[in-house]
Amino acid sequence: MSSFGQICAENLEKVRARKPLIHNITNFVVMNSTANVLLAAGASPVMAHAANEVEEMAGFAGALVLNIGTLTDIWVESMLLAGRKCTELKTPIVLDPVGSGATALRTITAKRIIEETSVSVIRGNASEILSLRNTDSKTKGVDSLHSVDEAAEAAKALAIELGTTLAITGPVDLVTDGQRVLRVANGHPLMSYVTGTGCAATSVIGAFAAVDDDTVTATATALAYYGLAGEKAGAMSNGPGSFMVNLLDALYNLTPEDVKAGSKISADA
Amino acid sequence: MSSFGQICAENLEKVRARKPLIHNITNFVVMNSTANVLLAAGASPVMAHAANEVEEMAGFAGALVLNIGTLTDIWVESMLLAGRKCTELKTPIVLDPVGSGATALRTITAKRIIEETSVSVIRGNASEILSLRNTDSKTKGVDSLHSVDEAAEAAKALAIELGTTLAITGPVDLVTDGQRVLRVANGHPLMSYVTGTGCAATSVIGAFAAVDDDTVTATATALAYYGLAGEKAGAMSNGPGSFMVNLLDALYNLTPEDVKAGSKISADA
Amino acid sequence: MSSFGQICAENLEKVRARKPLIHNITNFVVMNSTANVLLAAGASPVMAHAANEVEEMAGFAGALVLNIGTLTDIWVESMLLAGRKCTELKTPIVLDPVGSGATALRTITAKRIIEETSVSVIRGNASEILSLRNTDSKTKGVDSLHSVDEAAEAAKALAIELGTTLAITGPVDLVTDGQRVLRVANGHPLMSYVTGTGCAATSVIGAFAAVDDDTVTATATALAYYGLAGEKAGAMSNGPGSFMVNLLDALYNLTPEDVKAGSKISADA
């Protein structure tokens, strides 16, 4: 029951009370599950990607989530338009660099978004995050080749270089802005057998960032809440199908008291 | 056990017997869940949006469902092509003006579809429906700011103005063609915690409109059937994840006798 | 416990050990469920469709799955680019001609893919497969008008003509390369009440083709594994909602021993 547990409880309460509008420009695979995760968490999701609409929609949002899976050039332009609008309005932008490092289009796009907009948080697996620094890093599709530990020092340096908060998710998640390093030990192995669980985590970070100006605590508490729901779901599931169902139920049912007691967030010395 | 219950039972039987092809041009978030709802109800869903295909596909359809979530200009053109084809063939067109009032693109598109095609039914929340009349109406993303009651008188006037049937869904749904007003009291609060439940309701209206020429009774009985399935699902669910699973099961398992007994449709004096 | 059961067990073991990357260019309706089916089976799915990315992504893949539901011209070009790359690399290409025969765009596209790339396996319902030969064949949307039996002789001839393996799925699936004919009797009627179960079967064929060079046994064993999971799921489900959940759990939980014992593959004399 660290003070992080307290912050996690408060952020969850704020999300449910304020129901922040989270504008997602995300990939086709996860749109439905992402929207359902955000609704279960208490936030209000919207998906909109038309160039002639995204600035207007982003203008209402509590946070913008950009996810580069199933990307095309037209979508990149819309992401940049929405991202610049949120940069102007100081609305948090959360980036999920799905498959960055796997193809040039994805790596280049992730870097462009980082350069041309003010990204608050980037969440990915270790390979994806490393690809943002090191062009030699290779990812196999969207799966990670690197461990979270290998990526820790690189992440701190990269967070400073980019002036953003990084979240590298794995068995234990690592969150850093280059100064502080938080680790989140919540989660369940079945998460890797359901598509879009990482993408949905990114959107939950968006919801928490909409109510908590400290992007490090917003990110870590979002991951703890989400991972704790995964633990509850995993304990009662027979496989990935029932896991996803139970994950949504758990996200909906977890109380601030539950997350205060169950979140496993620790700070590096 | 009103006569509306009898009509609801008959319409459900007809959908299952005839398995009408429902052509959906809908948003990316709900394509999967909409198709699953239509299949569970007994209809035959198809999704097709290419400009060089939609007229041919719409030509086979028992109803066309147009849904403006995740819209772009190219999709608008396809919706209009398919809509004009169905207008020509007198095939029912059901419109879901998702987020109309929230952005100019959506409001303008909804109005264009209404002007350029012969829309039989429009289903939305109160803000979306009001936005079709009043440019001052604002929606917060795709959520409603107005109650169904506020919208009732406006809906009757708007239905007459547009020559269409309107369905404003909420805790109690309101269906009107400007003359008759039906209210449907079926439903469950968990519906608002699952994305696309409104969009799927619109497609079920399409399926019922394919077998019932009276768009007012088709719409009200579709909403009663769908809402009753929601009640059954809600009674046995632990949250939004299990709710969606149970909703599909209930749509599949409800018998004509069940809907005759359980539908809660009433007519205003 | 035929030798086919043994091959089925070995292929499942290989998929889980090698986790082949399956590159899907597929329709919007089924992206999420297809990815989840592949993950549950033990494969590694990726969806990518940008013209400036598909060749690079296809270059990493163990198999390429092309699915022509929700098609547009831009997607056709990407499918051809990825398909030519895999032809060059001798990577298996599996085609799902969704709705071929229903509209000209789909029929023409399916034929173009077959002509311009080296397709290893085509899986569809009988109408779709027949449409590839006979322009008089009509499909109603994406549902089949023809039985598997009617299609058997046509399939053998067509397989020879096209130099590919054909899989016609129905109550009993038929797999032929024009010489051998295998029949797979696994499956469950609820599969036809869930959208994308056929599309996901096609992707599972891709996963098995990535580890088994004999496309006839790869296809039949993939369908047996998938159909057996459907049987397990169907036995414990209340309708199509719970069926899909249980299908994913069963795909995840079935052991090589289970599929060796439960697969129902027979060879025609």
Short mmCIF file of N, CA and C in Angstrom, two decimals, chain A residues 22-38 45-50 54 57 63-72 74-76 78-80 82 93-99 106 109 113 123 195-204, chain B residues 27-30 70 72 106 195, chain C residues 28 31-32 47 49 75:
data_model
loop_
_atom_site.label_atom_id
_atom_site.label_comp_id
_atom_site.label_asym_id
_atom_site.label_seq_id
_atom_site.Cartn_x
_atom_site.Cartn_y
_atom_site.Cartn_z
N ILE A 22 -11.36 10.28 -24.83
CA ILE A 22 -10.05 9.86 -25.33
C ILE A 22 -10.16 9.66 -26.83
N HIS A 23 -9.47 10.50 -27.56
CA HIS A 23 -9.49 10.44 -29.03
C HIS A 23 -8.39 9.49 -29.49
N ASN A 24 -8.79 8.39 -30.09
CA ASN A 24 -7.85 7.38 -30.57
C ASN A 24 -7.75 7.42 -32.09
N ILE A 25 -6.53 7.53 -32.60
CA ILE A 25 -6.29 7.25 -34.02
C ILE A 25 -5.43 5.99 -33.98
N THR A 26 -6.10 4.88 -34.17
CA THR A 26 -5.45 3.61 -33.86
C THR A 26 -5.67 2.60 -34.98
N ASN A 27 -5.15 1.40 -34.78
CA ASN A 27 -5.20 0.45 -35.89
C ASN A 27 -6.51 -0.32 -35.92
N PHE A 28 -6.81 -0.87 -37.10
CA PHE A 28 -8.08 -1.54 -37.33
C PHE A 28 -8.28 -2.77 -36.44
N VAL A 29 -7.20 -3.41 -36.09
CA VAL A 29 -7.29 -4.67 -35.34
C VAL A 29 -7.89 -4.45 -33.95
N VAL A 30 -7.53 -3.33 -33.35
CA VAL A 30 -7.82 -3.15 -31.92
C VAL A 30 -8.86 -2.07 -31.64
N MET A 31 -9.47 -1.49 -32.65
CA MET A 31 -10.41 -0.39 -32.39
C MET A 31 -11.53 -0.82 -31.45
N ASN A 32 -12.11 -1.97 -31.74
CA ASN A 32 -13.23 -2.42 -30.92
C ASN A 32 -12.79 -2.72 -29.49
N SER A 33 -11.72 -3.48 -29.34
CA SER A 33 -11.30 -3.86 -27.98
C SER A 33 -10.80 -2.65 -27.21
N THR A 34 -10.14 -1.71 -27.88
CA THR A 34 -9.68 -0.51 -27.20
C THR A 34 -10.85 0.32 -26.69
N ALA A 35 -11.86 0.48 -27.53
CA ALA A 35 -13.04 1.23 -27.10
C ALA A 35 -13.70 0.54 -25.91
N ASN A 36 -13.77 -0.78 -25.95
CA ASN A 36 -14.39 -1.50 -24.84
C ASN A 36 -13.59 -1.39 -23.55
N VAL A 37 -12.28 -1.42 -23.66
CA VAL A 37 -11.43 -1.26 -22.47
C VAL A 37 -11.63 0.14 -21.88
N LEU A 38 -11.64 1.16 -22.72
CA LEU A 38 -11.82 2.52 -22.21
C LEU A 38 -13.20 2.69 -21.56
N PRO A 45 -14.47 6.80 -25.09
CA PRO A 45 -13.61 6.69 -26.27
C PRO A 45 -14.26 7.28 -27.51
N VAL A 46 -13.43 7.84 -28.38
CA VAL A 46 -13.90 8.15 -29.73
C VAL A 46 -12.77 7.80 -30.69
N MET A 47 -13.16 7.26 -31.85
CA MET A 47 -12.22 6.98 -32.92
C MET A 47 -12.59 7.90 -34.08
N ALA A 48 -11.61 8.64 -34.59
CA ALA A 48 -11.86 9.51 -35.75
C ALA A 48 -10.52 9.73 -36.41
N HIS A 49 -10.47 9.61 -37.73
CA HIS A 49 -9.18 9.69 -38.41
C HIS A 49 -9.21 10.52 -39.69
N ALA A 50 -10.36 11.08 -40.05
CA ALA A 50 -10.42 11.87 -41.28
C ALA A 50 -9.64 13.17 -41.10
N VAL A 54 -10.13 15.47 -37.68
CA VAL A 54 -9.34 15.14 -36.48
C VAL A 54 -8.98 16.33 -35.61
N MET A 57 -12.09 17.14 -33.55
CA MET A 57 -12.33 16.11 -32.52
C MET A 57 -11.26 16.19 -31.44
N ALA A 63 -7.31 13.46 -23.92
CA ALA A 63 -6.02 12.92 -24.34
C ALA A 63 -6.15 12.39 -25.76
N LEU A 64 -5.03 12.37 -26.47
CA LEU A 64 -4.98 11.82 -27.83
C LEU A 64 -4.07 10.60 -27.81
N VAL A 65 -4.55 9.50 -28.36
CA VAL A 65 -3.76 8.28 -28.44
C VAL A 65 -3.47 7.97 -29.91
N LEU A 66 -2.19 7.92 -30.25
CA LEU A 66 -1.77 7.61 -31.62
C LEU A 66 -1.13 6.24 -31.63
N ASN A 67 -1.63 5.38 -32.52
CA ASN A 67 -1.17 3.99 -32.57
C ASN A 67 -0.90 3.66 -34.04
N ILE A 68 0.33 3.22 -34.34
CA ILE A 68 0.75 3.13 -35.74
C ILE A 68 0.62 1.74 -36.36
N GLY A 69 -0.12 0.84 -35.72
CA GLY A 69 -0.42 -0.42 -36.40
C GLY A 69 -1.33 -0.16 -37.59
N THR A 70 -1.29 -1.01 -38.61
CA THR A 70 -2.11 -0.89 -39.84
C THR A 70 -2.12 0.52 -40.41
N LEU A 71 -0.94 1.06 -40.49
CA LEU A 71 -0.71 2.44 -40.93
C LEU A 71 -0.75 2.58 -42.45
N THR A 72 -1.23 3.74 -42.92
CA THR A 72 -0.94 4.17 -44.30
C THR A 72 -0.61 5.66 -44.26
N ILE A 74 -1.99 8.28 -45.47
CA ILE A 74 -3.11 9.17 -45.16
C ILE A 74 -3.34 9.24 -43.65
N TRP A 75 -3.23 8.10 -43.02
CA TRP A 75 -3.40 8.07 -41.56
C TRP A 75 -2.28 8.82 -40.86
N VAL A 76 -1.07 8.73 -41.38
CA VAL A 76 0.05 9.47 -40.79
C VAL A 76 -0.25 10.96 -40.79
N SER A 78 -3.12 12.43 -40.79
CA SER A 78 -4.16 12.72 -39.79
C SER A 78 -3.60 12.69 -38.37
N MET A 79 -2.72 11.74 -38.11
CA MET A 79 -2.09 11.68 -36.79
C MET A 79 -1.32 12.96 -36.50
N LEU A 80 -0.60 13.44 -37.51
CA LEU A 80 0.19 14.65 -37.32
C LEU A 80 -0.71 15.87 -37.13
N ALA A 82 -3.79 15.91 -35.86
CA ALA A 82 -4.36 15.83 -34.51
C ALA A 82 -3.30 16.09 -33.46
N ILE A 93 -0.55 13.65 -25.32
CA ILE A 93 -0.49 12.75 -26.47
C ILE A 93 0.25 11.49 -26.03
N VAL A 94 -0.37 10.34 -26.27
CA VAL A 94 0.27 9.07 -25.93
C VAL A 94 0.48 8.30 -27.23
N LEU A 95 1.70 7.84 -27.43
CA LEU A 95 2.06 7.16 -28.68
C LEU A 95 2.31 5.68 -28.43
N ASP A 96 1.72 4.85 -29.30
CA ASP A 96 2.02 3.41 -29.28
C ASP A 96 2.70 3.07 -30.60
N PRO A 97 4.03 2.89 -30.59
CA PRO A 97 4.78 2.67 -31.84
C PRO A 97 4.74 1.20 -32.27
N VAL A 98 3.53 0.68 -32.51
CA VAL A 98 3.36 -0.74 -32.86
C VAL A 98 4.23 -1.14 -34.05
N GLY A 99 5.12 -2.08 -33.83
CA GLY A 99 5.92 -2.60 -34.94
C GLY A 99 7.03 -1.66 -35.38
N ARG A 106 6.94 2.20 -40.37
CA ARG A 106 6.55 2.36 -38.96
C ARG A 106 7.61 3.11 -38.16
N THR A 109 7.56 6.76 -39.19
CA THR A 109 6.35 7.44 -38.71
C THR A 109 6.43 7.71 -37.22
N ILE A 113 6.24 11.49 -35.61
CA ILE A 113 5.26 11.92 -34.61
C ILE A 113 5.98 12.53 -33.41
N ARG A 123 4.38 4.22 -25.14
CA ARG A 123 4.34 2.87 -24.56
C ARG A 123 4.56 1.83 -25.65
N THR A 195 -4.89 -10.29 -28.79
CA THR A 195 -4.41 -9.17 -29.58
C THR A 195 -4.87 -7.84 -28.98
N GLY A 196 -4.02 -6.85 -29.05
CA GLY A 196 -4.43 -5.51 -28.67
C GLY A 196 -4.40 -5.22 -27.18
N THR A 197 -3.90 -6.14 -26.37
CA THR A 197 -3.85 -5.82 -24.93
C THR A 197 -2.83 -4.72 -24.66
N GLY A 198 -1.75 -4.69 -25.42
CA GLY A 198 -0.79 -3.60 -25.28
C GLY A 198 -1.38 -2.28 -25.78
N CYS A 199 -2.04 -2.33 -26.91
CA CYS A 199 -2.66 -1.13 -27.48
C CYS A 199 -3.70 -0.56 -26.52
N ALA A 200 -4.47 -1.43 -25.90
CA ALA A 200 -5.48 -0.96 -24.95
C ALA A 200 -4.82 -0.36 -23.71
N ALA A 201 -3.71 -0.94 -23.29
CA ALA A 201 -2.96 -0.36 -22.16
C ALA A 201 -2.56 1.08 -22.47
N THR A 202 -2.13 1.29 -23.71
CA THR A 202 -1.74 2.64 -24.12
C THR A 202 -2.92 3.61 -24.00
N SER A 203 -4.09 3.15 -24.37
CA SER A 203 -5.26 4.03 -24.28
C SER A 203 -5.67 4.28 -22.83
N VAL A 204 -5.48 3.29 -21.96
CA VAL A 204 -5.76 3.51 -20.54
C VAL A 204 -4.77 4.54 -19.97
N ASN B 27 -18.87 1.84 -39.35
CA ASN B 27 -17.56 2.26 -38.89
C ASN B 27 -16.69 1.07 -38.46
N PHE B 28 -15.38 1.31 -38.45
CA PHE B 28 -14.41 0.25 -38.19
C PHE B 28 -14.54 -0.36 -36.79
N VAL B 29 -14.99 0.45 -35.85
CA VAL B 29 -15.03 0.01 -34.46
C VAL B 29 -16.04 -1.13 -34.28
N VAL B 30 -17.13 -1.06 -35.00
CA VAL B 30 -18.27 -1.94 -34.71
C VAL B 30 -18.56 -2.96 -35.79
N THR B 70 -16.22 6.93 -37.76
CA THR B 70 -14.94 6.74 -38.49
C THR B 70 -15.07 7.02 -39.98
N THR B 72 -14.70 9.00 -43.65
CA THR B 72 -13.86 9.86 -44.48
C THR B 72 -14.64 10.18 -45.76
N ARG B 106 -19.33 15.16 -39.66
CA ARG B 106 -20.39 14.21 -39.36
C ARG B 106 -21.79 14.82 -39.54
N THR B 195 -19.00 -0.84 -26.48
CA THR B 195 -19.02 -0.03 -27.69
C THR B 195 -19.87 -0.69 -28.77
N PHE C 28 -11.82 -5.74 -42.67
CA PHE C 28 -11.97 -5.01 -41.41
C PHE C 28 -12.82 -5.77 -40.39
N MET C 31 -10.44 -8.67 -38.58
CA MET C 31 -9.03 -8.50 -38.20
C MET C 31 -8.79 -8.90 -36.75
N ASN C 32 -9.65 -8.43 -35.88
CA ASN C 32 -9.45 -8.72 -34.46
C ASN C 32 -9.61 -10.21 -34.17
N MET C 47 -0.98 -7.66 -39.11
CA MET C 47 -1.81 -7.08 -40.15
C MET C 47 -1.09 -5.85 -40.67
N HIS C 49 -1.11 -3.39 -44.49
CA HIS C 49 -1.69 -3.30 -45.84
C HIS C 49 -1.19 -2.12 -46.64
N TRP C 75 -6.36 -1.66 -51.71
CA TRP C 75 -6.03 -2.91 -51.03
C TRP C 75 -5.64 -3.99 -52.02
#
